[in-house]
XYZ file of N, CA and C in Angstrom:
381
model
N -154.014 -22.014 181.451
C -155.169 -21.226 181.805
C -155.101 -19.896 181.061
N -156.259 -19.474 180.618
C -156.316 -18.249 179.827
C -157.442 -17.356 180.316
N -157.439 -16.169 179.764
C -158.561 -15.272 179.968
C -158.691 -14.741 181.383
N -159.916 -14.386 181.711
C -160.201 -13.719 182.976
C -159.936 -14.630 184.170
N -160.065 -15.937 183.989
C -159.785 -16.877 185.088
C -158.369 -16.691 185.611
N -157.427 -16.530 184.694
C -156.030 -16.329 185.084
C -155.893 -15.127 186.008
N -156.535 -14.032 185.653
C -156.407 -12.800 186.432
C -157.043 -12.941 187.809
N -158.192 -13.603 187.884
C -158.792 -13.864 189.194
C -157.873 -14.748 190.035
N -157.313 -15.798 189.436
C -156.400 -16.684 190.163
C -155.135 -15.945 190.603
N -154.627 -15.075 189.759
C -153.426 -14.321 190.112
C -153.675 -13.448 191.338
N -154.781 -12.716 191.336
C -155.107 -11.879 192.494
C -155.324 -12.752 193.733
N -155.966 -13.904 193.557
C -156.173 -14.824 194.678
C -154.835 -15.293 195.250
N -153.916 -15.686 194.381
C -152.611 -16.177 194.834
C -151.800 -15.074 195.511
N -151.844 -13.874 194.957
C -151.160 -12.746 195.592
C -151.769 -12.452 196.960
N -153.084 -12.516 197.046
C -153.770 -12.238 198.310
C -153.385 -13.235 199.393
N -153.408 -14.515 199.060
C -153.101 -15.514 200.086
C -151.622 -15.467 200.467
N -150.757 -15.147 199.526
C -149.333 -15.026 199.859
C -149.122 -13.875 200.836
N -149.697 -12.718 200.513
C -149.580 -11.573 201.416
C -150.279 -11.874 202.742
N -151.433 -12.528 202.680
C -152.162 -12.877 203.896
C -151.376 -13.811 204.802
N -150.678 -14.770 204.216
C -149.858 -15.690 205.020
C -148.701 -14.950 205.681
N -148.046 -14.096 204.905
C -146.941 -13.313 205.473
C -147.453 -12.433 206.606
N -148.590 -11.779 206.381
C -149.196 -10.915 207.393
C -149.523 -11.727 208.652
N -150.079 -12.911 208.484
C -150.403 -13.768 209.624
C -149.170 -14.187 210.404
N -148.105 -14.503 209.695
C -146.851 -14.883 210.356
C -146.289 -13.709 211.148
N -146.331 -12.521 210.549
C -145.848 -11.320 211.244
C -146.670 -11.075 212.511
N -147.991 -11.231 212.420
C -148.831 -11.055 213.611
C -148.491 -12.092 214.676
N -148.253 -13.326 214.266
C -147.929 -14.382 215.227
C -146.601 -14.113 215.922
N -145.607 -13.703 215.146
C -144.291 -13.423 215.722
C -144.363 -12.262 216.704
N -145.091 -11.211 216.316
C -145.188 -10.020 217.163
C -146.181 -10.197 218.309
N -147.014 -11.217 218.226
C -148.096 -11.470 219.177
C -149.052 -10.279 219.281
N -149.163 -9.544 218.190
C -150.112 -8.430 218.093
C -151.126 -8.796 217.016
N -152.316 -9.120 217.445
C -153.360 -9.565 216.525
C -154.438 -8.502 216.322
N -154.068 -7.261 216.508
C -155.004 -6.153 216.353
C -155.651 -6.151 214.973
N -154.887 -6.481 213.965
C -155.377 -6.400 212.585
C -155.944 -7.725 212.071
N -156.240 -8.642 212.963
C -156.795 -9.940 212.543
C -158.037 -9.826 211.660
N -158.978 -8.914 211.947
C -160.142 -8.811 211.055
C -159.767 -8.412 209.620
N -158.807 -7.523 209.472
C -158.367 -7.129 208.125
C -157.672 -8.303 207.441
N -156.853 -9.011 208.196
C -156.168 -10.200 207.685
C -157.183 -11.249 207.233
N -158.208 -11.465 208.031
C -159.240 -12.452 207.691
C -159.994 -12.056 206.422
N -160.312 -10.784 206.289
C -161.019 -10.329 205.086
C -160.138 -10.430 203.845
N -158.855 -10.147 203.994
C -157.948 -10.303 202.860
C -157.949 -11.755 202.385
N -157.877 -12.687 203.326
C -157.857 -14.100 202.941
C -159.202 -14.572 202.410
N -160.290 -14.143 203.024
C -161.601 -14.604 202.584
C -161.996 -13.983 201.248
N -161.916 -12.665 201.157
C -162.310 -11.999 199.911
C -161.236 -12.193 198.844
N -159.977 -12.077 199.242
C -158.894 -12.187 198.268
C -158.645 -13.595 197.783
N -158.411 -14.512 198.686
C -158.064 -15.880 198.310
C -159.297 -16.686 197.930
N -160.255 -16.770 198.822
C -161.398 -17.657 198.604
C -162.329 -17.118 197.519
N -162.795 -15.893 197.691
C -163.788 -15.367 196.753
C -163.211 -15.172 195.358
N -162.047 -14.570 195.263
C -161.450 -14.373 193.939
C -161.135 -15.720 193.291
N -160.680 -16.679 194.092
C -160.430 -18.014 193.558
C -161.699 -18.674 193.039
N -162.790 -18.531 193.778
C -164.063 -19.100 193.324
C -164.555 -18.432 192.044
N -164.380 -17.125 191.950
C -164.743 -16.441 190.705
C -163.921 -17.009 189.547
N -162.623 -17.179 189.775
C -161.758 -17.733 188.740
C -162.169 -19.132 188.324
N -162.537 -19.954 189.297
C -163.006 -21.311 188.986
C -164.264 -21.254 188.138
N -165.206 -20.398 188.509
C -166.459 -20.299 187.756
C -166.180 -19.925 186.301
N -165.387 -18.891 186.104
C -165.116 -18.447 184.736
C -164.306 -19.482 183.951
N -163.515 -20.275 184.649
C -162.792 -21.359 183.978
C -163.766 -22.458 183.538
N -164.734 -22.755 184.386
C -165.713 -23.799 184.075
C -166.766 -23.351 183.068
N -167.000 -22.047 183.007
C -167.996 -21.487 182.076
C -167.272 -20.450 181.207
N -166.400 -20.904 180.300
C -165.541 -19.982 179.550
C -166.302 -18.969 178.704
N -167.483 -19.328 178.218
C -168.242 -18.352 177.428
C -168.673 -17.169 178.295
N -168.872 -17.396 179.569
C -169.195 -16.302 180.480
C -167.954 -15.454 180.761
N -166.811 -16.114 180.878
C -165.565 -15.403 181.123
C -165.101 -14.556 179.961
N -165.639 -14.807 178.780
C -165.241 -14.056 177.586
C -166.061 -12.780 177.396
N -166.976 -12.492 178.302
C -167.845 -11.323 178.135
C -167.198 -10.059 178.693
N -167.725 -8.948 178.253
C -167.288 -7.657 178.788
C -167.646 -7.557 180.270
N -168.788 -8.128 180.637
C -169.206 -8.094 182.037
C -168.196 -8.805 182.937
N -167.588 -9.884 182.468
C -166.581 -10.592 183.265
C -165.371 -9.700 183.528
N -164.983 -8.924 182.540
C -163.856 -8.001 182.726
C -164.220 -6.899 183.718
N -165.436 -6.381 183.594
C -165.911 -5.382 184.553
C -165.941 -5.995 185.949
N -166.411 -7.218 186.029
C -166.466 -7.920 187.310
C -165.080 -8.006 187.939
N -164.079 -8.361 187.146
C -162.718 -8.455 187.676
C -162.248 -7.117 188.241
N -162.476 -6.046 187.500
C -162.039 -4.718 187.949
C -162.755 -4.333 189.244
N -164.057 -4.544 189.293
C -164.829 -4.183 190.485
C -164.412 -5.052 191.677
N -164.258 -6.354 191.466
C -163.861 -7.256 192.556
C -162.479 -6.897 193.094
N -161.554 -6.608 192.203
C -160.198 -6.247 192.628
C -160.203 -4.916 193.370
N -160.954 -3.951 192.858
C -161.051 -2.655 193.540
C -161.642 -2.828 194.937
N -162.670 -3.652 195.047
C -163.268 -3.897 196.357
C -162.268 -4.474 197.340
N -161.494 -5.439 196.893
C -160.477 -6.058 197.742
C -159.420 -5.045 198.162
N -158.951 -4.258 197.203
C -157.895 -3.274 197.469
C -158.376 -2.193 198.442
N -159.659 -1.900 198.424
C -160.208 -0.906 199.351
C -160.590 -1.523 200.698
N -161.113 -2.738 200.679
C -161.684 -3.333 201.887
C -160.640 -3.714 202.934
N -159.671 -4.522 202.571
C -158.710 -5.006 203.575
C -157.915 -3.860 204.217
N -157.317 -2.956 203.436
C -156.649 -1.816 204.070
C -157.633 -0.914 204.815
N -158.851 -0.803 204.288
C -159.864 0.016 204.954
C -160.192 -0.500 206.342
N -160.274 -1.811 206.488
C -160.525 -2.395 207.812
C -159.334 -2.136 208.729
N -158.123 -2.272 208.199
C -156.925 -1.994 209.004
C -156.922 -0.538 209.472
N -157.255 0.371 208.577
C -157.312 1.794 208.939
C -158.391 2.031 209.990
N -159.535 1.377 209.839
C -160.616 1.518 210.822
C -160.159 1.048 212.203
N -159.424 -0.046 212.238
C -158.960 -0.583 213.516
C -157.880 0.282 214.156
N -157.010 0.839 213.345
C -155.885 1.612 213.876
C -156.220 3.075 214.138
N -157.074 3.663 213.281
C -157.286 5.106 213.338
C -158.743 5.510 213.530
N -159.615 4.540 213.739
C -161.032 4.807 213.981
C -161.677 5.619 212.852
N -161.275 5.322 211.617
C -161.888 5.934 210.430
C -162.399 4.804 209.551
N -163.713 4.730 209.396
C -164.319 3.600 208.698
C -164.716 3.893 207.258
N -164.405 5.071 206.762
C -164.832 5.463 205.422
C -164.339 4.541 204.318
N -163.067 4.232 204.326
C -162.501 3.373 203.283
C -163.062 1.951 203.373
N -163.230 1.454 204.590
C -163.814 0.118 204.766
C -165.251 0.086 204.262
N -165.989 1.158 204.508
C -167.380 1.225 204.038
C -167.440 1.232 202.516
N -166.580 2.027 201.900
C -166.544 2.073 200.432
C -166.125 0.708 199.881
N -165.095 0.119 200.478
C -164.645 -1.204 200.049
C -165.729 -2.256 200.187
N -166.504 -2.172 201.258
C -167.611 -3.114 201.454
C -168.659 -2.969 200.366
N -168.992 -1.735 200.022
C -169.999 -1.499 198.981
C -169.502 -1.943 197.609
N -168.237 -1.691 197.318
C -167.672 -2.123 196.033
C -167.621 -3.654 195.979
N -167.266 -4.283 197.094
C -167.246 -5.745 197.151
C -168.652 -6.314 196.987
N -169.638 -5.666 197.584
C -171.028 -6.084 197.391
C -171.433 -5.943 195.926
N -171.033 -4.845 195.294
C -171.332 -4.661 193.866
C -170.722 -5.792 193.043
N -169.517 -6.195 193.398
C -168.870 -7.316 192.713
C -169.686 -8.596 192.857
N -170.177 -8.848 194.056
C -170.965 -10.061 194.277
C -172.297 -9.991 193.534
N -172.879 -8.811 193.430
C -174.121 -8.662 192.666
C -173.880 -8.908 191.177
N -172.731 -8.462 190.675
C -172.376 -8.763 189.282
C -172.261 -10.275 189.101
N -171.626 -10.936 190.053
C -171.478 -12.387 189.958
C -172.833 -13.086 190.041
N -173.678 -12.627 190.944
C -175.021 -13.206 191.052
C -175.767 -13.077 189.728
N -175.702 -11.901 189.131
C -176.347 -11.690 187.832
C -175.758 -12.637 186.777
N -174.454 -12.790 186.788
C -173.782 -13.673 185.834
C -174.277 -15.110 185.980
N -174.351 -15.587 187.209
C -174.800 -16.961 187.450
C -176.256 -17.133 187.022
N -177.102 -16.179 187.369
C -178.517 -16.255 186.971
C -178.633 -16.243 185.452
N -177.915 -15.333 184.826
C -177.948 -15.226 183.365
C -177.484 -16.519 182.708
N -176.386 -17.065 183.189
C -175.866 -18.301 182.604
C -176.799 -19.479 182.863
N -177.403 -19.510 184.034
C -178.315 -20.592 184.375
C -179.575 -20.596 183.533
N -179.969 -19.422 183.098
C -181.160 -19.318 182.251
C -180.821 -19.455 180.774
N -179.546 -19.515 180.470
C -179.132 -19.699 179.084
C -179.202 -18.446 178.239
N -179.373 -17.298 178.888
C -179.454 -16.046 178.138
C -178.091 -15.370 178.122
N -177.773 -14.787 177.021
C -176.553 -14.001 176.901
C -176.939 -12.570 176.571
N -176.293 -11.653 177.254
C -176.538 -10.245 176.993
C -175.344 -9.663 176.256
N -175.570 -8.596 175.561
C -174.507 -7.982 174.760
C -173.687 -7.018 175.610
N -173.043 -7.537 176.651
C -172.050 -6.768 177.387
C -171.176 -7.687 178.127
């Protein structure tokens, strides 16, 4: 595997590994306070990043664009802000980081939506 797909898969694999460890720790401690943050890490980190990686692997010409690289950076930033942001919101009643992470994650999904629409119409843009 090459290109941007590899990087999406790597972040996905790291996310699910950390998510599994986090889930085991919660189960052992019987403290599930951070379950929403854990769930978002697995859903956004493992599932969504993995799906992005699959798409770029299946449509390699799309993965070779500058927009795909921007997408990776934005998606990763969203994940890094969102999951800890939710944990902070749950523990300290401060939702600022979670809100920013949510908006960055939404921006990532909008980039992906644009990519799919662009590829489906057969148009390529110079970015």
